[in-house]
XYZ file of C-alpha atoms in Angstrom:
584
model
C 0.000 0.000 0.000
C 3.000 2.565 0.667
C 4.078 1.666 -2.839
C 0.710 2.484 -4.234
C 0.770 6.281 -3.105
C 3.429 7.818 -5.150
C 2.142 6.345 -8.604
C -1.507 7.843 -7.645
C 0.063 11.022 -6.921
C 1.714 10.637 -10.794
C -1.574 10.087 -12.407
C -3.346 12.648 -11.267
C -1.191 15.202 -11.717
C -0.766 14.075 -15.341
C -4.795 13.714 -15.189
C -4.754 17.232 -14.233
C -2.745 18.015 -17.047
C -4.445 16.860 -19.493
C -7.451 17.904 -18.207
C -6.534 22.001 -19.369
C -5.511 20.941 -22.636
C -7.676 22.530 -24.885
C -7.553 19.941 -27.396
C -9.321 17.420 -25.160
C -13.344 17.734 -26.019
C -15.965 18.134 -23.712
C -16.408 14.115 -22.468
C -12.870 13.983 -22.275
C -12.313 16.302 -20.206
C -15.560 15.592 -17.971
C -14.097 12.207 -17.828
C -10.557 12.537 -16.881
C -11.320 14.886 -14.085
C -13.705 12.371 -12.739
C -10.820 9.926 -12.600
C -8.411 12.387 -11.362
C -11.789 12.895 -8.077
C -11.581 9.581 -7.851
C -7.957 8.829 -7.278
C -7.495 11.300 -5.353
C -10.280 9.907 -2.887
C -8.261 6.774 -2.658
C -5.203 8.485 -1.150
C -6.712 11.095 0.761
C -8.238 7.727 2.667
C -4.606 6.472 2.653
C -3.564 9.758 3.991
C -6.198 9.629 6.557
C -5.399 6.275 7.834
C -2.176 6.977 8.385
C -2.972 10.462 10.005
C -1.539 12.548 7.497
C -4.414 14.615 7.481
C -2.728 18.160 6.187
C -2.525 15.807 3.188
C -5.562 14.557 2.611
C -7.045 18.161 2.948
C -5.041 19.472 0.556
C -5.511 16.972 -1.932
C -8.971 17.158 -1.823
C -9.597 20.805 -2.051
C -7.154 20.572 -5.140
C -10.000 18.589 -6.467
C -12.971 20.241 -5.382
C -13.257 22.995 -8.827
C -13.557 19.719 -10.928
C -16.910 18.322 -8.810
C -20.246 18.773 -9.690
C -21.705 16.472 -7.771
C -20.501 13.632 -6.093
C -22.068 13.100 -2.440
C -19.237 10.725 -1.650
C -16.614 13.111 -2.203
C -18.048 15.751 -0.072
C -18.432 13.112 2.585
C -15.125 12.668 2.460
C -13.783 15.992 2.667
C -16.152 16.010 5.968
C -14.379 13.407 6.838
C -10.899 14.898 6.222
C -11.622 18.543 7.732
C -13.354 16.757 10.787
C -9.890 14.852 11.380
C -7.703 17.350 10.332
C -9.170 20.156 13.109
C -9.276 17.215 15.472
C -5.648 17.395 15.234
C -4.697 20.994 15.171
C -6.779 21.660 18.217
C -4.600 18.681 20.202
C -1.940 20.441 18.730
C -2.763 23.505 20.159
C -2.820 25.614 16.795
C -6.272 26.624 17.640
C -6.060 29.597 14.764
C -5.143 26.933 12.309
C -8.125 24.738 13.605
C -10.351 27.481 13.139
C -10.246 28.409 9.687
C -10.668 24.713 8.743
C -13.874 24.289 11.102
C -15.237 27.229 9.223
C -14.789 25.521 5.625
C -16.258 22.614 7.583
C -19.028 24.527 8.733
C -20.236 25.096 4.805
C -20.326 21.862 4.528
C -21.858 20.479 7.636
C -23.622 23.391 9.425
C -23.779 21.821 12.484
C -20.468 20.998 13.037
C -19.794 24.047 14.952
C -17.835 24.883 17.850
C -15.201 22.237 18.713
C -12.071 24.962 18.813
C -12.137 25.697 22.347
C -13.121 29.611 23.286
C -10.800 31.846 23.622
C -10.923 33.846 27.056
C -13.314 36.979 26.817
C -12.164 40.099 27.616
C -12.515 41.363 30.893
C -14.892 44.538 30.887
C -16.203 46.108 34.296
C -19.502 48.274 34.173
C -20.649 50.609 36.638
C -23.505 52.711 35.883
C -26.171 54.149 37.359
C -30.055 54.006 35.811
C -31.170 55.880 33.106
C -34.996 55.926 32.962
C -35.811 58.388 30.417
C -34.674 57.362 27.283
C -34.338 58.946 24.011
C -35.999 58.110 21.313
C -35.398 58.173 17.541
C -37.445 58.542 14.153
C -38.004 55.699 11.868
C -36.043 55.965 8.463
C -38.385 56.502 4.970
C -41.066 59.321 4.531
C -43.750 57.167 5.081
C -42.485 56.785 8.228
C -41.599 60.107 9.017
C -42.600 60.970 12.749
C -43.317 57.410 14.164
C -41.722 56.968 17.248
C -38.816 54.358 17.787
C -38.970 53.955 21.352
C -41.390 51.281 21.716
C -38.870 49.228 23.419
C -38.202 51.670 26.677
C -38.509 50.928 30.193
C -37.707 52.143 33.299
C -36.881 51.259 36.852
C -37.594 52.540 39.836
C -36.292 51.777 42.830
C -38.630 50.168 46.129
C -40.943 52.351 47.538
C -41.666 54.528 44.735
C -45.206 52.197 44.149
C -47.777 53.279 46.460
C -49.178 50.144 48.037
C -52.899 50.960 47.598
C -52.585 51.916 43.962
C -56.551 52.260 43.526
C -56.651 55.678 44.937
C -54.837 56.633 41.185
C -51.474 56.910 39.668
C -50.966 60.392 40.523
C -49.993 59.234 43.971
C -47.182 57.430 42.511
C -43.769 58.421 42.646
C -41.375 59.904 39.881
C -38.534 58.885 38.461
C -35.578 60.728 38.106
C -32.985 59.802 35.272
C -29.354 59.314 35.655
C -26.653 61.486 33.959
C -24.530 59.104 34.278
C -23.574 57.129 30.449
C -21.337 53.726 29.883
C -18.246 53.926 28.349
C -16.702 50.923 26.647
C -13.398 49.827 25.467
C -12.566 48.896 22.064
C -14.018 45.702 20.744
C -12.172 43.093 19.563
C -12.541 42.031 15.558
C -12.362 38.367 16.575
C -15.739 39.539 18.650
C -17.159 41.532 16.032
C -18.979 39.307 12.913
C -18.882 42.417 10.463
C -15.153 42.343 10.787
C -12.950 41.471 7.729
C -10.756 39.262 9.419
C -14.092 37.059 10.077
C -15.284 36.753 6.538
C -13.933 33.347 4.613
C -11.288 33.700 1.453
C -13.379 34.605 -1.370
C -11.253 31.814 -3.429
C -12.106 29.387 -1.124
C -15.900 30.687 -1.001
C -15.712 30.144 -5.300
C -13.972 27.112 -5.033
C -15.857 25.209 -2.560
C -19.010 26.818 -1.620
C -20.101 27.299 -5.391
C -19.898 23.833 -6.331
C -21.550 22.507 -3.564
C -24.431 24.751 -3.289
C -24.936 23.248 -7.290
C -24.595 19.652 -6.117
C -27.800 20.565 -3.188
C -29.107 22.700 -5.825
C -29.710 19.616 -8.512
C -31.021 17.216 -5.561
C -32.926 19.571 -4.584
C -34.442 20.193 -7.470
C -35.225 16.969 -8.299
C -37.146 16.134 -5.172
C -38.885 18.583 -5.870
C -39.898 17.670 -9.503
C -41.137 14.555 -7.206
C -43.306 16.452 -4.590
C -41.427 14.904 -2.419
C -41.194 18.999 -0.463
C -39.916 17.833 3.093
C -36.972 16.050 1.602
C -36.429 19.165 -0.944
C -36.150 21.377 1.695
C -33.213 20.167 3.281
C -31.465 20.312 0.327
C -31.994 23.609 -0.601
C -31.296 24.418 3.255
C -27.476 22.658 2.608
C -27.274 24.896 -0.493
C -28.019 27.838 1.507
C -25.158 27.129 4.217
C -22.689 26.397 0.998
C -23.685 29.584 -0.915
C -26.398 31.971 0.676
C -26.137 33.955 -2.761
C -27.083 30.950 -4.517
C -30.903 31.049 -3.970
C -31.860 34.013 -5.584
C -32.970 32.064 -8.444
C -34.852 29.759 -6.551
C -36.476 31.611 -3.860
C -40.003 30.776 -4.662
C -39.651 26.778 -4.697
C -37.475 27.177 -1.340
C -40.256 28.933 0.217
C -42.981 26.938 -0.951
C -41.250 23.844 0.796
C -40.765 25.590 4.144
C -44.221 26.366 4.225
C -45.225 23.170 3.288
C -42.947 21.617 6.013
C -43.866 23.815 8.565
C -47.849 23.244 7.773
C -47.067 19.353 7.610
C -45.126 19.812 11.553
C -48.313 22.021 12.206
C -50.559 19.407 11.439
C -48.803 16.429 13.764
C -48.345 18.393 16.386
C -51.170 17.462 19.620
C -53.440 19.914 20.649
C -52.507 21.849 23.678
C -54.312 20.330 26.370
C -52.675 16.887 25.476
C -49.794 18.093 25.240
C -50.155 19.692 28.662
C -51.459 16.455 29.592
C -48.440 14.219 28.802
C -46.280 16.643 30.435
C -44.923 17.844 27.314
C -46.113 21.702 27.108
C -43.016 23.133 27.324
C -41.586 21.480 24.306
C -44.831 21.896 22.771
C -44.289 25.654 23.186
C -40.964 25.695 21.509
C -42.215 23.692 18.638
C -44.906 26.148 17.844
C -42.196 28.961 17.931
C -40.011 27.558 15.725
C -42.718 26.987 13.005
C -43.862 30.685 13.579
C -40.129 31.251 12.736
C -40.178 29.195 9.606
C -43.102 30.132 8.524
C -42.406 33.939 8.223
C -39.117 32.523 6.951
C -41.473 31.619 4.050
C -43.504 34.702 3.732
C -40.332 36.756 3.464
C -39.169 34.944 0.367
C -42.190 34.606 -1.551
C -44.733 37.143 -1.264
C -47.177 35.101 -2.984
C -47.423 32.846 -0.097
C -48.528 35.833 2.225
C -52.027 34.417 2.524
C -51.431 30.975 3.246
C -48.826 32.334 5.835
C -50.928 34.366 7.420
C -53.475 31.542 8.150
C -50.751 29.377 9.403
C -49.261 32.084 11.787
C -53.224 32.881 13.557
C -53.239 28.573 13.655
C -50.031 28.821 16.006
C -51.495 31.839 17.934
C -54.549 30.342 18.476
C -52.927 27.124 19.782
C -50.253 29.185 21.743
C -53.487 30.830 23.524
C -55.239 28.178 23.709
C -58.252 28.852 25.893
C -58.099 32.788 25.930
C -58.851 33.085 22.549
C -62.300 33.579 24.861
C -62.795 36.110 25.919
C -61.485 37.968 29.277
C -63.838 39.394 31.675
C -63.458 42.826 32.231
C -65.017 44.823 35.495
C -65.340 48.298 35.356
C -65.335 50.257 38.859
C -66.092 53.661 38.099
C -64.242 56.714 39.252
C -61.931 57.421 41.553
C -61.305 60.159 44.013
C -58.434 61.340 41.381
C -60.711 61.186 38.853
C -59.995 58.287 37.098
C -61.966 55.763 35.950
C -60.712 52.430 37.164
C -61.493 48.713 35.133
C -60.002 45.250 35.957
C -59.192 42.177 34.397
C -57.344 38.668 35.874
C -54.032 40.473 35.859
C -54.515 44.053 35.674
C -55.992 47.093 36.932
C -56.169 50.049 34.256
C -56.150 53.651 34.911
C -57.768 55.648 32.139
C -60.225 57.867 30.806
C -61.201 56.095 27.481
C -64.284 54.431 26.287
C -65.423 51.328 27.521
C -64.996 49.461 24.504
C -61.242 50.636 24.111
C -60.534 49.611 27.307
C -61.728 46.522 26.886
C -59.496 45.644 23.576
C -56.387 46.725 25.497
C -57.137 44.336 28.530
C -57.668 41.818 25.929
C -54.385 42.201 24.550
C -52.351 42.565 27.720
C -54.036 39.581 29.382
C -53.459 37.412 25.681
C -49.482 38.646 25.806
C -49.071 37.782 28.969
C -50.440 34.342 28.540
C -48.588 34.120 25.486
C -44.653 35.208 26.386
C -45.149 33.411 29.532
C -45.742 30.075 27.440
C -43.442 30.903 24.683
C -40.787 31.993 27.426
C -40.896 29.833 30.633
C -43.516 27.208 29.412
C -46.163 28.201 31.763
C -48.857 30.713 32.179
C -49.151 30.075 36.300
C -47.441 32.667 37.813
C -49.611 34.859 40.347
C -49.443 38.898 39.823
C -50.011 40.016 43.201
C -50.563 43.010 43.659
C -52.084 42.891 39.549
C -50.300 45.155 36.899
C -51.350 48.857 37.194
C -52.349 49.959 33.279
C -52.006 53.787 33.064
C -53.619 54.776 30.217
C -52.701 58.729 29.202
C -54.932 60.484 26.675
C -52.342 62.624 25.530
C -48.622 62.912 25.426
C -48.588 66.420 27.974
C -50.335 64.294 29.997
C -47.873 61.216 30.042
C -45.324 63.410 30.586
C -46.170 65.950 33.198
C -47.530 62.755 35.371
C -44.603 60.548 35.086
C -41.822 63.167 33.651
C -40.304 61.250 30.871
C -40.151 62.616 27.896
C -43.453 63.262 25.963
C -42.161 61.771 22.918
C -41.722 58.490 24.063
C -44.739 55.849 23.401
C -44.548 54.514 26.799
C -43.174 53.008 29.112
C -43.045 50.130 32.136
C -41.615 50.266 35.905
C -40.943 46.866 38.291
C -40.438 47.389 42.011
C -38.649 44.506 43.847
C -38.618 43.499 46.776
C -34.684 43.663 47.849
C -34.188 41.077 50.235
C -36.333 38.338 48.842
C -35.832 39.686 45.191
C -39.806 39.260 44.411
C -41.693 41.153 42.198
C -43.754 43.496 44.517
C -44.621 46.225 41.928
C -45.407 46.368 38.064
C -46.665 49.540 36.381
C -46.859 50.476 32.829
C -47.474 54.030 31.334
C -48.767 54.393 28.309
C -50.130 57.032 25.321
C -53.371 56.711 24.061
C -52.390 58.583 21.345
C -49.765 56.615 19.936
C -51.179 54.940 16.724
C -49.158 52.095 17.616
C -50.443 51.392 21.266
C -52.588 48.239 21.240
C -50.418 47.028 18.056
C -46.535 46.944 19.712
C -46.158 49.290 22.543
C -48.664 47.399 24.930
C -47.276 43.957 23.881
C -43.904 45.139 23.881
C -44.157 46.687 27.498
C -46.533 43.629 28.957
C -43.556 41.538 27.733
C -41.106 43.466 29.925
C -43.648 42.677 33.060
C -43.670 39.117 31.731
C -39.791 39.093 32.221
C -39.706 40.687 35.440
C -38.631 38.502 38.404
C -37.714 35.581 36.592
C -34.104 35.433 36.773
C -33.707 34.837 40.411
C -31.453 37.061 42.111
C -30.371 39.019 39.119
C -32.401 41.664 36.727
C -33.149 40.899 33.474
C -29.914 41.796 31.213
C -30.724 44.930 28.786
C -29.882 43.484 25.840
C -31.995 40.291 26.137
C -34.863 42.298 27.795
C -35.288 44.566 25.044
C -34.264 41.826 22.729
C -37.474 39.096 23.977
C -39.495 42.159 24.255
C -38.901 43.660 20.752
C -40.243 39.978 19.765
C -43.278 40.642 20.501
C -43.775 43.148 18.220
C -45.819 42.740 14.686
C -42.990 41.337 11.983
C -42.230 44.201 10.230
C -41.372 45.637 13.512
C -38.298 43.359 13.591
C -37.257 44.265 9.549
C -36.654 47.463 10.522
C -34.623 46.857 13.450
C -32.381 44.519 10.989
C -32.559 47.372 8.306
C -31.085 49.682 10.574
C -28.504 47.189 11.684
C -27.275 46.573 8.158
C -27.327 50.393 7.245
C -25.261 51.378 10.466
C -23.214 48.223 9.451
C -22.509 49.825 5.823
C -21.951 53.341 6.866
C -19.379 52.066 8.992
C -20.334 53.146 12.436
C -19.453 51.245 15.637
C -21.391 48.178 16.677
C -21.468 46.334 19.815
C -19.177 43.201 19.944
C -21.254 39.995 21.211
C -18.917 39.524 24.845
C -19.694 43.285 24.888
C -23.013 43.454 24.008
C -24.461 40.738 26.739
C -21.718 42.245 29.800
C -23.966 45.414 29.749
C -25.616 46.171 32.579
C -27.954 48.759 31.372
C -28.691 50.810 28.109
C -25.560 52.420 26.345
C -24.868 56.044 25.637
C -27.844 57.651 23.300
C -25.853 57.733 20.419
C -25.502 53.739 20.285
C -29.541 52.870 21.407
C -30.543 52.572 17.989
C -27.792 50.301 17.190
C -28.275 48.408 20.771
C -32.142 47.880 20.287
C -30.987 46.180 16.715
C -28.205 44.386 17.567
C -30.487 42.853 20.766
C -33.525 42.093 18.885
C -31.682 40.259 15.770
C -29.588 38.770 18.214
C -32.563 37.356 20.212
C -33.987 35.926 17.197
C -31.187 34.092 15.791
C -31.000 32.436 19.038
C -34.667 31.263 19.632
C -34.383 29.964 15.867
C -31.989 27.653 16.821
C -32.470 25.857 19.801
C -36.064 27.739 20.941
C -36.973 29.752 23.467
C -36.797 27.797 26.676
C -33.002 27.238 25.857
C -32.288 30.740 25.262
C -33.802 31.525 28.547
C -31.933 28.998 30.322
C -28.286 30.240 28.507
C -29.181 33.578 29.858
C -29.612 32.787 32.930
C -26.581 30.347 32.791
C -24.829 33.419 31.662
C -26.350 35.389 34.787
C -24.447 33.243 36.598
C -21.358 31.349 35.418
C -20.428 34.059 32.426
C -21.425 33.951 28.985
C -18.563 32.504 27.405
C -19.554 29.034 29.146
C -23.144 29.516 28.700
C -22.900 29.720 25.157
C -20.726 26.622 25.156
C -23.247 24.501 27.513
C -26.513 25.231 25.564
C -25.358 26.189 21.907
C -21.533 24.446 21.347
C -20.456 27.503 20.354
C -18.386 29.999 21.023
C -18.562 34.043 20.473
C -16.868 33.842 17.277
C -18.762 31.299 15.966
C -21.591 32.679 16.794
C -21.068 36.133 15.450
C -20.181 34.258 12.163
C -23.692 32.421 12.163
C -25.840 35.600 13.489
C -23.847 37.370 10.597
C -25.101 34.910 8.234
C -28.295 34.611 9.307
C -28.615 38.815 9.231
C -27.370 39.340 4.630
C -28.939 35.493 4.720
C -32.738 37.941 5.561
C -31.136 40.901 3.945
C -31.069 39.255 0.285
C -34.602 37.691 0.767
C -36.011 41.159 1.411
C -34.661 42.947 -1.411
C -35.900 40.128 -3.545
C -38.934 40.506 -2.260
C -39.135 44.191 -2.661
């Protein structure tokens, strides 16, 4: 067998040869280069066995312009990168390891995160709390005056809640913002996705990722020529991971399968109640959210399926909701010595001066979010609000701000009191303007979200960026778009974005000239992660990270590490950014 090697080598570099002469015709040349793959499969497994596996990787990527499509050749190149990082990483050439499990990564996407992390940087925050918060206008004319800060909250600190809250909200205390702003050190590229260093060799990218995306491209095709959608959709997914730019022209089949996968999931799934029976509601939870996730996955890239995703997307609410798609009683107590009229529901008491009928909708829709992020979240709707939520609903903007004295241009906002000693939830208020067109659409799901998240962390307070981020969520689709929108367009006029080991060590909001960026970075952030593992994991790696650091959360609940997963967010981000512009 050790004599067999160097004539192998001989032939197919002769093959190779032969293969560029421009004499050869068309079957010729498809021929020998075939027979050059295949030799050169034989002693990259020689290679391999005898742990030469530098070898065996270079050999094969010689080869890998002349495939089209040969599934045991790619296996094998698995195979070989698989060993070959094994090795380096023993080694200690973790760099070296790197750049191969990235090339192995287009291959295999889930072959992620065997390099061990390097250590994060060391950043310590001290900051006080800044209630008010600024807000910004949305981009576009049409847009032109719509408030941005839907996602704002504040908190207050205990005592500031008056304990018999009926009397009205004017007896409640104010809240004073900080001057005080965060300052941050530089980030590091290898923390940053958007960061040359961390995009792959553009020859390797045509060399590799080209000719496999074609090889998933022509299975996938002809599965579907076979309605056989399920199995088509998993090739096209592989093509995407080889060569996101590759299905442009194929965009509408791609969707059609995800929906058609997602509805076929839909359809097996129990209903609720057995589900909740067999003690299996909270993965039942977090397979409804990652259909939701698929399923606007589908809408984005076909607009033609809008209808039929719109249908599937009210099937998952009304299964998330389950029995309050009733609906929720609501008691109206009349006026108060303060003048204002007072009306209750399960889980809050509302403040407001509105018609009864408004009123009404908006308890609706705060007791249906509630029930909602509480499943989606935690997995359970069974948590007792006691004392209930106050709802302060403000006619005008003057009036939101003169009674709570933040800013009249923001939409709104929420306040928890804790308890300090026991760390329970002892308080939950949120403010908000009538006159916001956006009110009962995102600012009262948004804020009932942040009440949601309240308390559930143990000893620690919800982290900004993933408060903001769940919250955000919450939020009609489009809602989301334009958070990524203004990600990308920061991104491309070069301004300064958040690093990942950054982003989650903050311990509050950043200074006003980075929100925008900080709301976007959060929210995408926050959806990339429930996408791949669901919700109740993500909750459980933040709280991990509360507590042991998010380098090894990220490792314990995702196998990854921040670089890796700046690379895959990154992805995921032009990945939505090329299906919208086709869209549009």
């Amino acid at each position: 067998m050790m004599r067999l090697a160097p004539f192998i080598f001989v032939t197919l570099a002769f093959a190779g040869r032969l293969a560029a002469d421009p004499m050869l015709s068309p079957e010729e040349v498809a021929f020998r280069n075939t027979l050059a793959i295949k030799k050169a499969m034989v002693l990259a497994e020689h290679y391999l066995r005898v742990d030469e596996t530098q070898k065996a990787v270079e050999l094969l990527e010689d080869q890998v312009p002349k495939v089209v499509s040969d599934p045991a050749f790619m296996n094998l190149l698995q195979t070989a990168y698989r060993s070959h990082v094994k090795g380096l990483t023993l080694r200690g050439q973790a760099a070296q390891a790197q750049r191969y499990e990235q090339r192995l990564a287009i291959l295999d996407p889930e072959q992620r995160g065997s390099v061990k992390p390097r250590e994060p940087l060391k950043i310590e925050v001290k900051t006080g709390i800044d209630d008010a918060l600024p807000n910004f206008a949305e981009r576009g004319p049409d847009l032109k005056g719509e408030i941005k800060g839907v996602a704002q909250k504040a908190v207050v600190t205990p005592g500031l809640i008056a304990a018999d809250s009926v009397r009205g909200p004017d007896l409640l205390g104010k809240v004073q913002p900080s001057a005080k702003v965060v300052r941050f050190q530089k980030e590091d590229p290898q923390d940053n996705p958007f960061d040359d260093a961390n995009q792959r060799s553009p020859v390797f990218r045509t060399s590799v990722e080209k000719n496999m995306a074609a090889h998933y491209l022509a299975k996938a095709d002809e599965e579907y020529g076979k309605e056989r959608y399920a199995q088509a959709k998993q090739f096209y997914d592989q093509a995407y991971q080889a060569d996101r730019e590759t299905l442009e022209a194929y965009r509408e089949r791609y969707a059609y399968c995800l929906l058609f996968d997602a509805m076929t999931a839909l359809n097996g799934l129990p209903t609720r109640e057995k589900a909740s029976a067999d003690n299996r509601q909270a993965e039942f939870q977090q397979s409804l959210s990652k259909l939701q996730k698929q399923i606007q996955s589908a809408m984005s890239l076909s607009p033609k399926l809008q209808g039929q995703g719109q249908t599937a997307l009210k099937e998952i609410d009304n299964r998330q909701l389950g029995s309050l798609t009733l609906a929720v009683p609501v008691q109206h107590l009349g006026k108060n010595p303060q003048g204002w009229h007072v009306s209750e529901s399960s889980h809050f008491r509302i403040f407001h001066n509105q018609p009864a009928e408004y009123v009404e909708k908006a308890a609706q829709i705060a007791e249906r979010t509630r029930v909602a992020m509480s499943r989606r979240w935690f997995g359970t709707d069974t948590e007792v609000w006691n004392p209930k939520c106050e709802l302060v609903l403000h006619a005008t903007a003057s009036d939101y701000s003169a009674l709570t004295k933040v800013p009249a241009s923001s939409p709104g906002h929420s306040r928890i009191e804790s308890d300090p000693a026991t760390h329970r939830v002892i308080g939950r208020r949120m403010d908000l303007r009538v006159d916001n067109p956006h009110l009962l659409e995102a600012v009262l799901p948004h804020e009932t979200t942040h009440v949601v998240l309240a308390g559930r962390f143990g000893p620690h307070a919800v982290p900004r960026w993933a408060d903001e981020g769940i919250a955000v969520l919450s939020e009609p689709a489009y809602k989301l778009e334009q958070h990524r929108k203004n990600l990308l367009k920061a991104i491309e006029e070069k301004q300064g974005i958040f690093g990942l080991a950054e982003l989650m060590r903050l311990t509050d909001y950043p200074e006003p000239r980075k929100l925008e960026i900080f709301y976007a970075q959060s929210v995408t952030l926050m959806a990339h992660l429930e996408t791949m593992k669901g919700p109740h994991v993500l909750v459980e790696f933040v709280r991990d990270g509360l507590k042991d650091g998010y380098d090894v959360a990220l490792q314990r609940h995702y196998q990854l590490n921040f670089q890796s997963l700046s690379t895959a967010w990154w992805q995921d981000l032009t990945a939505r950014q090329v299906a919208s512009a086709a869209r549009n």
